[in-house]
Amino acid sequence: MVVMKIGFIGTGNVGKALAQLFTHAGNDVVMSHRHSVDSLKPLVDKLGPRATAGTIEEAAEQDLVVLAVPFFAIRELPVPFPNDPIILDVTNYFPNRDGSIMNLEKHEEATSEFVARQLHSDKVVKAFNTIAMARITSLPKPAGNARRIAVPIASDNADAKATVAKLIDAAGFDTYDLGSLRDSIIAQSDGPLFISVGTKADMTARLANIKH
Ligand SMILES: NC(=O)c1ccc[n+]([C@@H]2O[C@H](COP(=O)([O-])OP(=O)(O)OC[C@H]3O[C@@H](n4cnc5c(N)ncnc54)[C@H](OP(=O)(O)O)[C@@H]3O)[C@@H](O)[C@H]2O)c1
């Protein structure tokens, strides 16, 4: 089991749900958003003793940093993050919400590649962006369970991807390896894996049907 110090930037649907999953799996989390640290007290009280509140800068100092903000906010974060953390990119790009970025709309660049470039990081791992957070805390299952949900995962950094895969496994999910950040285009908001919940076998079947 991997136990990590995880910083969250963003405490909305994604931040709350993944912090719950990760603290249940024994990890420590530092929750942050763009308002006062004190305003996070009710959330960290609810998450329990493994959770603390901090500034965005303090969250960004952790071993792994979860991007749980709207895509447009990526450009407003203080970069580069100190300590060169693994960055778990859960964001989705929606042109209507986030503004038109032509190379993303044309798929000349994956949104996760854009994130890696913006944050000056070669340790970005894309995961969890395809799963609706309203349900996710009810989905974990033990390893080996035939109905265990698989989380699509992608990265250009094999070590970072392996670390996040262990974290995901400890949180109660399999992973479905999409390959590189460029390969994560199929899991973006206009791709075939978006909002698709299924096992590893379900994912394989779904992609086989799309390819043929
Ligand atoms: N909701 C889902 O089911 C789901 C699933 C997978 C992926 N995603 C993606 O994950 C990301 C987060 O979604 P969400 O549903 O958690 O959004 P959300 O509920 O709106 O929460 C976003 C969080 O980011 C904070 N934030 C906004 N702008 C910021 C900035 N410039 N600097 C720092 N923090 C900022 C917000 O703070 P304020 O309260 O001050 O605005 C809030 O804490 C999005 O890209 C979304 O597409 C969502």
CSV table of C-alpha atoms and ligand atoms in Angstrom, one decimal:
chain,number,residue,atom,x,y,z
A,1,MET,CA,0.0,0.0,0.0
A,2,VAL,CA,1.2,3.5,-0.9
A,3,VAL,CA,0.7,6.2,1.8
A,4,MET,CA,1.2,9.7,0.5
A,5,LYS,CA,0.9,13.4,1.5
A,6,ILE,CA,-1.5,14.8,-1.0
A,7,GLY,CA,-2.3,18.4,-1.6
A,8,PHE,CA,-5.7,19.4,-3.1
A,9,ILE,CA,-6.1,22.6,-5.0
A,10,GLY,CA,-9.9,23.0,-5.2
A,11,THR,CA,-12.4,21.8,-2.8
A,12,GLY,CA,-15.6,21.4,-4.9
A,13,ASN,CA,-17.1,18.1,-6.1
A,14,VAL,CA,-13.8,16.6,-7.1
A,15,GLY,CA,-11.8,17.8,-4.1
A,16,LYS,CA,-14.3,16.6,-1.5
A,17,ALA,CA,-14.9,13.2,-3.1
A,18,LEU,CA,-11.3,12.3,-3.8
A,19,ALA,CA,-10.1,13.6,-0.4
A,20,GLN,CA,-12.7,11.3,1.1
A,21,LEU,CA,-11.4,8.3,-0.9
A,22,PHE,CA,-7.7,9.0,-0.3
A,23,THR,CA,-8.0,9.6,3.5
A,24,HIS,CA,-10.1,6.4,3.9
A,25,ALA,CA,-7.1,4.7,2.2
A,26,GLY,CA,-4.7,6.0,4.8
A,27,ASN,CA,-3.2,9.1,3.1
A,28,ASP,CA,-2.8,12.5,4.6
A,29,VAL,CA,-4.4,15.4,2.7
A,30,VAL,CA,-3.9,19.2,2.7
A,31,MET,CA,-7.0,20.9,1.4
A,32,SER,CA,-6.8,24.3,-0.2
A,33,HIS,CA,-8.9,26.8,-2.2
A,34,ARG,CA,-8.7,30.4,-3.1
A,35,HIS,CA,-10.5,31.6,0.0
A,36,SER,CA,-9.3,31.7,3.6
A,37,VAL,CA,-7.8,28.6,5.3
A,38,ASP,CA,-10.3,29.0,8.2
A,39,SER,CA,-13.2,28.6,5.8
A,40,LEU,CA,-12.1,25.0,5.2
A,41,LYS,CA,-12.6,24.0,8.8
A,42,PRO,CA,-16.0,22.3,8.3
A,43,LEU,CA,-14.6,20.3,5.4
A,44,VAL,CA,-11.4,19.1,7.2
A,45,ASP,CA,-13.5,18.3,10.3
A,46,LYS,CA,-15.7,16.1,8.2
A,47,LEU,CA,-12.8,14.4,6.5
A,48,GLY,CA,-11.2,13.5,9.8
A,49,PRO,CA,-7.8,13.5,11.4
A,50,ARG,CA,-5.8,12.8,8.2
A,51,ALA,CA,-7.0,16.1,6.7
A,52,THR,CA,-5.7,19.6,7.3
A,53,ALA,CA,-6.4,22.9,5.7
A,54,GLY,CA,-3.8,25.1,4.0
A,55,THR,CA,-3.0,27.7,1.4
A,56,ILE,CA,-2.7,26.8,-2.2
A,57,GLU,CA,1.1,27.2,-1.8
A,58,GLU,CA,1.1,24.7,1.1
A,59,ALA,CA,-1.0,22.2,-0.9
A,60,ALA,CA,1.4,22.6,-3.8
A,61,GLU,CA,4.3,21.5,-1.6
A,62,GLN,CA,3.0,18.0,-1.0
A,63,ASP,CA,4.3,14.8,-2.7
A,64,LEU,CA,1.3,14.6,-4.9
A,65,VAL,CA,-0.9,17.6,-5.9
A,66,VAL,CA,-4.5,17.0,-7.1
A,67,LEU,CA,-5.8,19.6,-9.6
A,68,ALA,CA,-9.5,19.8,-8.7
A,69,VAL,CA,-10.2,23.2,-10.2
A,70,PRO,CA,-12.0,24.3,-13.4
A,71,PHE,CA,-9.6,24.1,-16.4
A,72,PHE,CA,-9.4,27.8,-16.9
A,73,ALA,CA,-8.0,28.2,-13.4
A,74,ILE,CA,-4.8,26.2,-14.3
A,75,ARG,CA,-3.4,29.4,-15.8
A,76,GLU,CA,-3.9,31.2,-12.4
A,77,LEU,CA,-1.9,28.7,-10.3
A,78,PRO,CA,1.5,29.6,-8.8
A,79,VAL,CA,4.1,27.7,-10.9
A,80,PRO,CA,6.3,25.8,-10.9
A,81,PHE,CA,5.2,23.8,-7.8
A,82,PRO,CA,8.0,23.4,-5.2
A,83,ASN,CA,9.5,19.9,-4.7
A,84,ASP,CA,8.5,18.8,-8.3
A,85,PRO,CA,5.4,16.8,-7.1
A,86,ILE,CA,3.4,14.3,-9.1
A,87,ILE,CA,0.4,16.2,-10.4
A,88,LEU,CA,-2.9,14.4,-10.6
A,89,ASP,CA,-4.9,16.1,-13.3
A,90,VAL,CA,-8.6,15.5,-12.9
A,91,THR,CA,-9.7,18.5,-14.9
A,92,ASN,CA,-11.8,18.6,-18.0
A,93,TYR,CA,-11.7,21.2,-20.7
A,94,PHE,CA,-15.1,22.6,-21.8
A,95,PRO,CA,-14.7,25.4,-24.3
A,96,ASN,CA,-18.1,27.0,-23.3
A,97,ARG,CA,-16.9,27.2,-19.7
A,98,ASP,CA,-13.2,27.5,-20.0
A,99,GLY,CA,-12.9,29.6,-23.1
A,100,SER,CA,-11.8,28.7,-26.6
A,101,ILE,CA,-8.2,27.2,-26.9
A,102,MET,CA,-8.0,26.3,-30.5
A,103,ASN,CA,-5.2,23.6,-30.3
A,104,LEU,CA,-7.2,21.8,-27.7
A,105,GLU,CA,-10.4,22.0,-29.7
A,106,LYS,CA,-8.6,20.6,-32.7
A,107,HIS,CA,-6.9,17.9,-30.6
A,108,GLU,CA,-3.5,19.1,-31.7
A,109,GLU,CA,-2.6,18.8,-28.0
A,110,ALA,CA,-4.2,16.8,-25.2
A,111,THR,CA,-5.6,18.9,-22.4
A,112,SER,CA,-3.3,17.1,-20.0
A,113,GLU,CA,-0.3,18.0,-22.2
A,114,PHE,CA,-1.5,21.6,-22.0
A,115,VAL,CA,-1.6,21.3,-18.2
A,116,ALA,CA,1.9,19.8,-18.1
A,117,ARG,CA,3.2,22.7,-20.2
A,118,GLN,CA,1.5,25.3,-18.1
A,119,LEU,CA,2.7,23.8,-14.8
A,120,HIS,CA,6.3,23.1,-16.1
A,121,SER,CA,6.0,19.5,-15.0
A,122,ASP,CA,6.9,16.1,-16.5
A,123,LYS,CA,5.1,14.3,-13.7
A,124,VAL,CA,1.5,14.9,-14.7
A,125,VAL,CA,-0.9,11.9,-14.5
A,126,LYS,CA,-4.4,12.2,-15.9
A,127,ALA,CA,-7.0,10.1,-14.0
A,128,PHE,CA,-10.5,10.2,-12.6
A,129,ASN,CA,-11.7,12.9,-15.0
A,130,THR,CA,-14.1,10.5,-16.7
A,131,ILE,CA,-16.0,9.6,-13.6
A,132,ALA,CA,-18.9,11.7,-12.1
A,133,MET,CA,-18.0,12.6,-8.6
A,134,ALA,CA,-21.5,12.3,-7.3
A,135,ARG,CA,-21.3,8.5,-7.3
A,136,ILE,CA,-17.6,7.9,-6.8
A,137,THR,CA,-17.4,7.4,-3.1
A,138,SER,CA,-19.9,4.5,-3.4
A,139,LEU,CA,-17.9,2.7,-6.1
A,140,PRO,CA,-14.7,1.3,-4.4
A,141,LYS,CA,-14.4,-2.4,-4.2
A,142,PRO,CA,-11.7,-4.8,-3.0
A,143,ALA,CA,-9.0,-6.0,-5.5
A,144,GLY,CA,-10.1,-9.1,-7.3
A,145,ASN,CA,-13.9,-8.2,-7.2
A,146,ALA,CA,-15.3,-8.9,-10.7
A,147,ARG,CA,-17.2,-5.7,-10.7
A,148,ARG,CA,-14.4,-3.5,-9.6
A,149,ILE,CA,-14.4,-0.2,-11.6
A,150,ALA,CA,-11.4,0.8,-13.6
A,151,VAL,CA,-10.1,4.4,-13.7
A,152,PRO,CA,-8.5,5.4,-17.1
A,153,ILE,CA,-5.0,6.7,-16.4
A,154,ALA,CA,-2.4,8.3,-18.6
A,155,SER,CA,1.1,9.8,-18.2
A,156,ASP,CA,4.4,10.4,-20.0
A,157,ASN,CA,6.2,9.5,-16.7
A,158,ALA,CA,6.1,5.7,-16.0
A,159,ASP,CA,7.2,6.1,-12.3
A,160,ALA,CA,4.5,8.8,-11.6
A,161,LYS,CA,1.9,6.7,-13.3
A,162,ALA,CA,2.8,3.6,-11.3
A,163,THR,CA,2.6,5.6,-8.0
A,164,VAL,CA,-0.8,7.0,-8.9
A,165,ALA,CA,-1.9,3.5,-10.0
A,166,LYS,CA,-1.0,2.2,-6.5
A,167,LEU,CA,-2.9,5.1,-4.9
A,168,ILE,CA,-6.0,4.3,-7.0
A,169,ASP,CA,-5.7,0.6,-6.2
A,170,ALA,CA,-5.6,1.4,-2.5
A,171,ALA,CA,-8.7,3.6,-2.9
A,172,GLY,CA,-10.6,0.7,-4.3
A,173,PHE,CA,-10.3,0.9,-8.1
A,174,ASP,CA,-8.5,-0.9,-10.9
A,175,THR,CA,-6.7,1.3,-13.5
A,176,TYR,CA,-7.0,1.1,-17.3
A,177,ASP,CA,-3.8,2.3,-18.8
A,178,LEU,CA,-4.4,4.6,-21.8
A,179,GLY,CA,-0.7,5.2,-22.4
A,180,SER,CA,0.8,8.7,-22.7
A,181,LEU,CA,-0.8,12.1,-22.0
A,182,ARG,CA,-1.4,12.4,-25.8
A,183,ASP,CA,-3.3,9.1,-25.6
A,184,SER,CA,-5.6,10.6,-22.9
A,185,ILE,CA,-7.5,12.4,-25.7
A,186,ILE,CA,-10.0,9.5,-25.8
A,187,ALA,CA,-10.9,10.2,-22.2
A,188,GLN,CA,-11.5,13.9,-22.6
A,189,SER,CA,-14.9,15.6,-22.4
A,190,ASP,CA,-15.6,15.0,-26.1
A,191,GLY,CA,-14.1,11.5,-26.2
A,192,PRO,CA,-15.6,8.0,-26.1
A,193,LEU,CA,-14.5,7.2,-22.5
A,194,PHE,CA,-16.0,10.3,-20.9
A,195,ILE,CA,-18.5,9.6,-18.2
A,196,SER,CA,-18.2,5.9,-18.8
A,197,VAL,CA,-18.0,3.8,-15.7
A,198,GLY,CA,-17.0,0.1,-16.1
A,199,THR,CA,-14.5,-2.6,-15.3
A,200,LYS,CA,-11.2,-3.1,-17.1
A,201,ALA,CA,-13.0,-5.6,-19.4
A,202,ASP,CA,-15.8,-3.2,-20.1
A,203,MET,CA,-13.3,-0.5,-21.1
A,204,THR,CA,-11.4,-2.9,-23.4
A,205,ALA,CA,-14.7,-3.9,-25.1
A,206,ARG,CA,-15.9,-0.3,-25.5
A,207,LEU,CA,-12.6,0.7,-27.1
A,208,ALA,CA,-12.6,-2.4,-29.4
A,209,ASN,CA,-16.1,-1.5,-30.6
A,210,ILE,CA,-15.0,2.1,-31.3
A,211,LYS,CA,-11.9,1.1,-33.2
A,212,HIS,CA,-13.8,-1.4,-35.6
B,1,LIG,N1,-17.8,17.3,-10.9
B,1,LIG,C1,-17.5,16.1,-11.4
B,1,LIG,O1,-18.2,15.1,-11.3
B,1,LIG,C2,-16.2,16.0,-12.1
B,1,LIG,C3,-15.7,14.7,-12.5
B,1,LIG,C4,-14.5,14.6,-13.1
B,1,LIG,C5,-13.7,15.8,-13.4
B,1,LIG,N2,-14.2,17.0,-13.1
B,1,LIG,C6,-13.4,18.2,-13.5
B,1,LIG,O2,-12.7,18.5,-12.3
B,1,LIG,C7,-12.5,19.9,-12.2
B,1,LIG,C8,-13.2,20.4,-10.9
B,1,LIG,O3,-14.6,20.1,-10.9
B,1,LIG,P1,-15.5,20.3,-9.7
B,1,LIG,O4,-16.8,19.7,-10.1
B,1,LIG,O5,-14.9,19.9,-8.4
B,1,LIG,O6,-15.7,21.9,-9.7
B,1,LIG,P2,-16.3,22.8,-8.5
B,1,LIG,O7,-17.2,22.0,-7.7
B,1,LIG,O8,-16.7,24.0,-9.2
B,1,LIG,O9,-15.0,23.1,-7.6
B,1,LIG,C9,-13.9,23.8,-8.2
B,1,LIG,C10,-13.0,24.2,-7.0
B,1,LIG,O10,-11.9,25.0,-7.6
B,1,LIG,C11,-11.8,26.2,-6.9
B,1,LIG,N3,-11.2,27.2,-7.8
B,1,LIG,C12,-11.8,27.8,-8.9
B,1,LIG,N4,-11.0,28.7,-9.4
B,1,LIG,C13,-9.8,28.7,-8.8
B,1,LIG,C14,-8.6,29.3,-8.9
B,1,LIG,N5,-8.3,30.2,-9.8
B,1,LIG,N6,-7.6,29.0,-8.0
B,1,LIG,C15,-7.8,28.1,-7.0
B,1,LIG,N7,-9.0,27.4,-6.9
B,1,LIG,C16,-10.0,27.7,-7.7
B,1,LIG,C17,-13.2,26.5,-6.5
B,1,LIG,O11,-13.2,27.5,-5.6
B,1,LIG,P3,-14.4,28.6,-5.5
B,1,LIG,O12,-15.4,27.9,-4.6
B,1,LIG,O13,-13.9,29.8,-4.9
B,1,LIG,O14,-14.9,28.8,-6.9
B,1,LIG,C18,-13.6,25.2,-6.0
B,1,LIG,O15,-13.0,24.9,-4.8
B,1,LIG,C19,-13.2,20.5,-13.4
B,1,LIG,O16,-12.2,20.7,-14.4
B,1,LIG,C20,-14.2,19.4,-13.8
B,1,LIG,O17,-14.4,19.5,-15.2
B,1,LIG,C21,-15.4,17.1,-12.5
